[in-house]
Every structure is written in C-alpha cells, then in structure tokens.
C-alpha cells in the first residue's frame, strides 16, 4: 500500500516538508506536521479505530474535534500514558504511539463484540436492573463488568512529567479564536483593555481553515492581518492549545494549556507538560462556536459514517479524503457545502438525501447547479458494512415521518450526516446563564446570564462568517451583539429517522460513546423516566467523557417526541465543569510528593532522624513515634522507653504542643469564659490544667495554662488543635466579645520544649541550672519558674502527662537542639532515654488521662469523662448551658471506664465494640467501644480505656469484645491503672 | 469562586476566606434563663434562605479579621460587606429587617 493513499497532493495547513512516522496498534504509519492523529489515520485509510463501550461495536472517526465520542485511544505506554484521549485532538509528533481502547484482544476481532449479538439482553438501565440483586452482589459483578467495559488503562506508576498551576487576571477573556473571537480580541485590544484570547487549537482561526472560504472577508488575508495585529499588541495575550473548561462565579475560569503535549516525549525539559490557568476577569466573551449533530438512523455508527462538517475539515484543513464515494444525509443547508468541497476534490457524491421536502439555502442551490444528485424528502434508513460502511439504504420520508416509496441501496465508503448545529453553550450554561430554544435554528441559544458575559458568533446562533465578525466586534466593545437573520432554511426534525424494518433490533445511536439508542430512550420513557435529568442518569445519555456534545440535543428531541411534547418543554440537562476532561496532573500541579503538604519539623528533628526515630504525622508535624535500637520491634522499643521513664528518666520533644500568649487586662475574664474552670485565683508563677468545650458542651481541647504576669498567660494546646484553638479564641474575641481587651499571639514555633520525666528528673535538672531552685518545696507541682537551663534562658514548667515527676523546659527555638544534646549527655549518670509519642500515650493511659481526639470525638462531654470536678458552678463558660440539657444528663450516655482483659496478654484493638453479653448473632446490643489500648510494661498486662453506656455504674461487670474469630472477655474498672493517688507525680 | 472585598485588605479570592455561617446571632446574656428548646434554637437553628443572606466571614489566610457580608445565595452576588459591630447597610438606611 502506498503511503497516505488518501492524502491530496496539495492544499491544507499540513507541512508536507515535515513527514512524521507514528504507530497505531503496532502498525507503522506516516503523516505530516500539522496533522492530528485522526487526520493521519484517515490519510492512511484507517477508519476502524475503536470499539464501543457497551456493545463493542466497531467505531470510526465521527468528528474532527473536541466533541469526538468514538475515536478514543491510549496515548503512549508506561507512566507517561494517558487513556481515552480523542484521536481528533492529538497533534501528531514524530514517534507517536497510540492504541485502541476498549477492545480485547484487538480492534479487528474483539471478544466483547459478542455482547452486540445479545443486545436485547442489555437494555437501558441494565446495570440498575440486573446487578442490584442480590444485595451485595455488585462488588462481584463490578470486576467482571470493568474488565469488559473498562475504557483506557491508568498508568500504574508516578507520572514522570511536570505540571504547573498559575494565575492570570485580565479585563476581557475571550474564549475561542475563530472569526468572532478574533474580531472581539482585536476590538478590545484597540481599546487598551488587557485581553486574553484562549483557544484550544494549535493556531488561531477557528473553523476558517476547515471551510476554506474564498474571496470574502474571511479569506486568509483577514485572518493573517488580524493575527498579526493581535501579536503586535502588548496588552493582548494569545493562549493556544488552551481549553477553558470551567466557568465559575464572579468571572473566575479555569483553563488547561497543553504546553508540550504536541511535542511528545522529546519536549524540552524546562517546560511543564500542562499548565492549569486560574483566570479572573472583568468580562468574558464567549465565541466557542457550534458543534454539529449526528442524525439518528439505523446503524448510523459504522466506521465511515461521519459528520459532514468534519469531513469537510479533513479535506480542507488536512488535505485528506475520508472516502472515495460518499452519500450525504442532512436536515439543513450546511452539509451541501461539505458535499461541494468533497466533490471539488474528487470524491464522488452518490447522492444527497435531504430530509426537507424543499431544500432552501445558497449551498443547496449551488449543489444543484453543480449537478449533484439531490434526493428531496429522503433519508438514509440503514447502512451495511462490518468494519467500514459499504452501502446505505435510502427511502422517501413524509412530513409526518413515515417512509414513502421503495428503499434503495447505494454503494459508498463514506456517509456524511448533518443533524444541524448546536451552539457550544456549555461554558455559558456553567456561568449561570439561561438557554432558550430557537425553533428557526433548532438549537438552544444563550439567553441572559447573571455574570458579565457576552456571546458572539456561531455559539450565539450566527452561521455566516461576516456576521460572526460583526458580533465579535460588538462583544469586544462590551456591547450585546445585535441579532442577525439566519439565511439558511429551517431544520426539519425527524428524531429518530424511522428504520426500514421495525421488527427486530434497531440500533439508532444517539450517544455513541455510551451506546445509548433511540430505543433505549423510548424504553426509559415507557418506564416512567420523563425528566431529562432522570433520563440522563438512567440511560447514561451524555454521561461519557464527551458529555454528549454531539448526541444531547437529538436525545432531548427523541425524549420530547416520546412524551408528545414540544422540545423546549423538555429542556436541557445542566452543563457542569469540566467542559473537557482535565488530567489529574494539571489539577495537582506541583503539589505532589514532598510538596503535597507542608512538613513541620522541630529544632531537634535532625537528631531524631539521625537516631533512626520512627516518625508519626500529627497534623503537619513530624513527631518521633519511638526510637528503636538495633533490632528492636515497636513493642520492645515502646516498652523500654516506658520503663525508663518509670524507673529513671526520659526526655520527649514536646515542641509541637500549641503555645498561645494571651495578654491584656481582660485575660482572666476571657479565660474564665473559654475554659470550664476558674482562673482568677491563679497566682503568677503557677499553672493550671484547663478543658475547653464547644458551645454544644462537647470537649474541644485541653492543656495547661501558666500565668506569666498579672495580665499575661501562656496557654498550651494539643499538637493537632493548635491552629484550630487559636482560630476559635479569635472568633469569640472578634465577633462576640470585642469589648474584652485581650490579644492572642501564637508562639508555638518560637520555643523548643523538652519534657523531662521520671524519678530522676529533679536530680538531672538540678545539675543543669544555677538560678532555679528545683527543690520540692520551692518548685511545687503545677508551677513554673524562669531562669537558665544549660546556660540557655528558659521557662521550666513542673507539669506531668506521664504521672511521674516531670518538668517541661522551654528555651528559644534556636537552642532546642543543643538543650536536647545537653540533656542526653547527662545520660551516663542518670540514664536519660529519649521517648516518643507512643510511650507518652502508654504512660498517660496508665494514669487514665484523656487524650483529645482519642477519648473524645466531638460527642463526649466532661461529664462523660468523669471530670465534673473541672466544671465551675460559679460562672458561665462556653458549653455550660448545654451540659444542663436533659439529654446530657442521661445516665446511659457513654462514659469513660477502664477495661481489664481476662487474658492479660491480650491487647484489644482500638475501636473494638463492647457487648454486655456474649454475642448471639446480629443484631447485637452494643454498649460502647475501646478508645485506647496498650501493653503496660509497668503493670505487666494490657490496659484499655473505653466509652461504655452507664460508665462506672457497671464497674466490675464483665463485658464481651467480639474480635475476628473469637470473643474476648474484660472487666470494667477504674481508668486510673497506675499510681491512682498520684504519689509519684507530687514527689 | 467568589471575589470578596475584605474590609481591611480589599479584593481577594474566596479561597483565602472561611465562611462562619449566619451573622447577627447573639449569644444569650443569661443562658440559664433559656429553656432547653430555646437554647437549642440558639445553638443549632439557622435560616437558610434562597436570596439575600447575612453571613460572617473570616479572612483566614489574610488579615485574620472577621467581618459580615450580605450575599445572595442564589446568584452569589455580594450585596455588601461591613465590619464587625457595624449595622448592616440596609439598617443604616432605616430599612431595618
Ligand atoms: Zn483581610
């Protein structure tokens, strides 16, 4: 076979001096620079490019643009691969490799095509009807369905390409660089406005190269002059290969620029593959053109059946003949222009079947003058051919839609169809714009938006290029474009075109990608799906990756016909972003890998990392979880760290706890309102534990607050809640109590904090300070002292979360690492052991101390936790009134208890459910769940905390905890497992 | 995405802000004087109009200040923005709502 046998010798925008080789389904082919994959395939006579989604029918190339439903391919292999790209949108580059999707083992023989043979078994709503029973069966069916129906394959590894996200602002954003958009841009640009002109193609010009009009203002001179003028304007930016895909409130739009997709893997490394633009603009001009619709006749989906305007684009733009002998079927004038262009380039036009009894329009007249065989009041009623159309059947069609006269067969290898044009109103609709149905044009047109947006050109219902330019000029000025009278004749509606043989299965496709037929729509209507939104979801009409760009209006017309109502009464489905699929890469931009989320590290982080700490993520912080020695397991390391704290001393990096300074004369009043306990009596130099509630009475956070001065406090929060608590306090101060003179300052990152805990803590600290008296009398529990530790200015707080004698030492952050090192060097004498958060969790659980977020989940009150002692009765505080609601006082609320498993070795899983009796089969009575559970080295047994209905009223009762394959028994007990009198802590 | 005029910083993208729900709900001065249903009404019940709605917003990723905004929930038109403690512009005109 000669290379590119369907390529014309001249014409088109392709560059014949730059031939390119590519492969499709493993076959090596050639094309030219300027081709799309689709045009290059057609130049080589390849029409069969894929299989349909549901019935696996052979499919070809229907369109020449973004609206393509059929020609989906998997581009490239490996981790750069992208599934389900439209061949009509892929710009050819040298070495390109693509393959069909949705067929196995290959596109020419596909096992799934057997489904087509049992078509009757796969009606509309098939999945809903078949796979929802028996209950739970879906997960079995789904795997089978996915294997047969899966489209492309997602790459399995990380995407090696780089993507970017960036912002742009302008006065006027013009979408679409066809005649209307170019005219708008040049007009707006001359006014001095800052303009962005975005177009999805590689070059501006819109459909002008598709139609190759000659002589009038749309000739290449106008196009070239306009582009040159725009390029000379510094206030105009032209974005090519940029699809505006989302239109949001306040004129905020999202566009995707395919920066190097057209260059393939050989693209320069400094450029991103794609760039996501976030554009805010004062005004928008939509010049997005119109999309041609198919006609709905039997077997209208065979390869070789193409939209007329698209075939015209292949001839004029790409110099490719999509066939040798064509039959045209149309309900409007535009297909005649396509027929004439193909005729002029040597394609034999077997016939033009016009559904209209009296074709009107300049092109129809020109076609008649050129001697084309025009069949008035005729339709194509069927097609033949397996992998490529070979013949069509035509018959007369009456005004009432009935077929008249004999059915004739016409041989052909190409069918051009035109069901009229749908203005591309998607973005307009996304903007909140309303649509109206125009009977003359048979199309939904823009009809007013709440945003500053103007519509021009074909998307506004204008067909002639000169009129598009006038509308663009108006819109570019900021004026609403004047309407223009259509010159083409009215489109008749035959939705669907009747089949010649109504018995048996008739496949008249409406949505090619999702295999929705006219019969599916009728069936759905007869089953009661009468709203267009319900129809869409039931039949999947318009729910493919093409979002039904070609089939939507025919589908609505068929629905209206089935319901016996006029089309506007049905309305359209809501167009939603994205207009065009967006890659995950473009959405993520550079927020991937280590940049996906900020990482916060303490000043001691380097030491933790070098020592081999295992880290735990707490919010954005990296906290040492435990420090395993050589071959230690997590269990061993945590047990060792706990014992070190209980027997000698350990240090923990507590820098991440939130720290907020409250200053101002009203600080005490403020604390009294946000904490449950009273703060007036706290002396300077003392600390107090506080519990913070939401106004609903549920525990929000806890922590220790120290009085630094008469009018200054230092509040600590849990690590995960630091910013939330600051925001919470700010909200109350700003919105409810602006009269309070209090200022809040976050100082979390200004200080490094080390918790020094264990019986030897005092001795260690004594050796490190000369100006702080650390004796038990001079420095009692719940107080703080300022001075120096290891030579660094420090605040030392005598507080404990482990139940041991403990100090928290805060120094300026820059000294944190050194303080840590000094504390460790005191090791030989006192065996200071670094311990991580898991040991801290165990130590506090042994003491029965709550951990916010573990024992609390937003539904737990202080009463539930047995903490009535911290609820002041002498003042109001946030959440207090809620605690008095009757439901909060229910004795059967879940309350905090301890659990001792019968088997002391068994550590219950956290989250396990608790039953009052041995399980007897579902439904079980569940009375609570395990919140914390650990192995306690100090007690040589497992311990657990739990929230259980009735709480301590059940003390000593045996409860049952169902586990996988067995049930554990446990006894409800006091949650204070270790040193309940607190002798060690006060020591 | 809304374009919001912070009374302190000027026009910024909605992504810098946090919506705090309905505005002008005062915390009862004496919560004990309220019945359980009245307290629940303060705590949980909010209007949800289609149309003009007064809301509290915070310029979280900016100046950190709370302010009030009157917004049309159907069109997303921002009718007015005013500082905490200020009366809504309509009220100042005497069109108390
Ligand atoms: Zn601000």
Tab-separated table of N, CA and C and ligand atoms in Angstrom, chain B residues 6 9 59 63, ligand 1:
chain	number	residue	atom	x	y	z
B	6	UNK	N	-12.469	42.113	51.379
B	6	UNK	CA	-12.216	42.191	52.815
B	6	UNK	C	-12.222	43.672	53.200
B	9	UNK	N	-8.464	44.453	53.634
B	9	UNK	CA	-7.431	44.136	52.643
B	9	UNK	C	-7.869	44.377	51.204
B	59	UNK	N	-11.228	36.419	57.082
B	59	UNK	CA	-10.129	36.439	56.109
B	59	UNK	C	-8.970	35.615	56.678
B	63	UNK	N	-5.690	38.847	56.693
B	63	UNK	CA	-5.512	39.626	57.908
B	63	UNK	C	-6.063	38.921	59.146
C	1	LIG	ZN1	-8.300	40.934	55.201
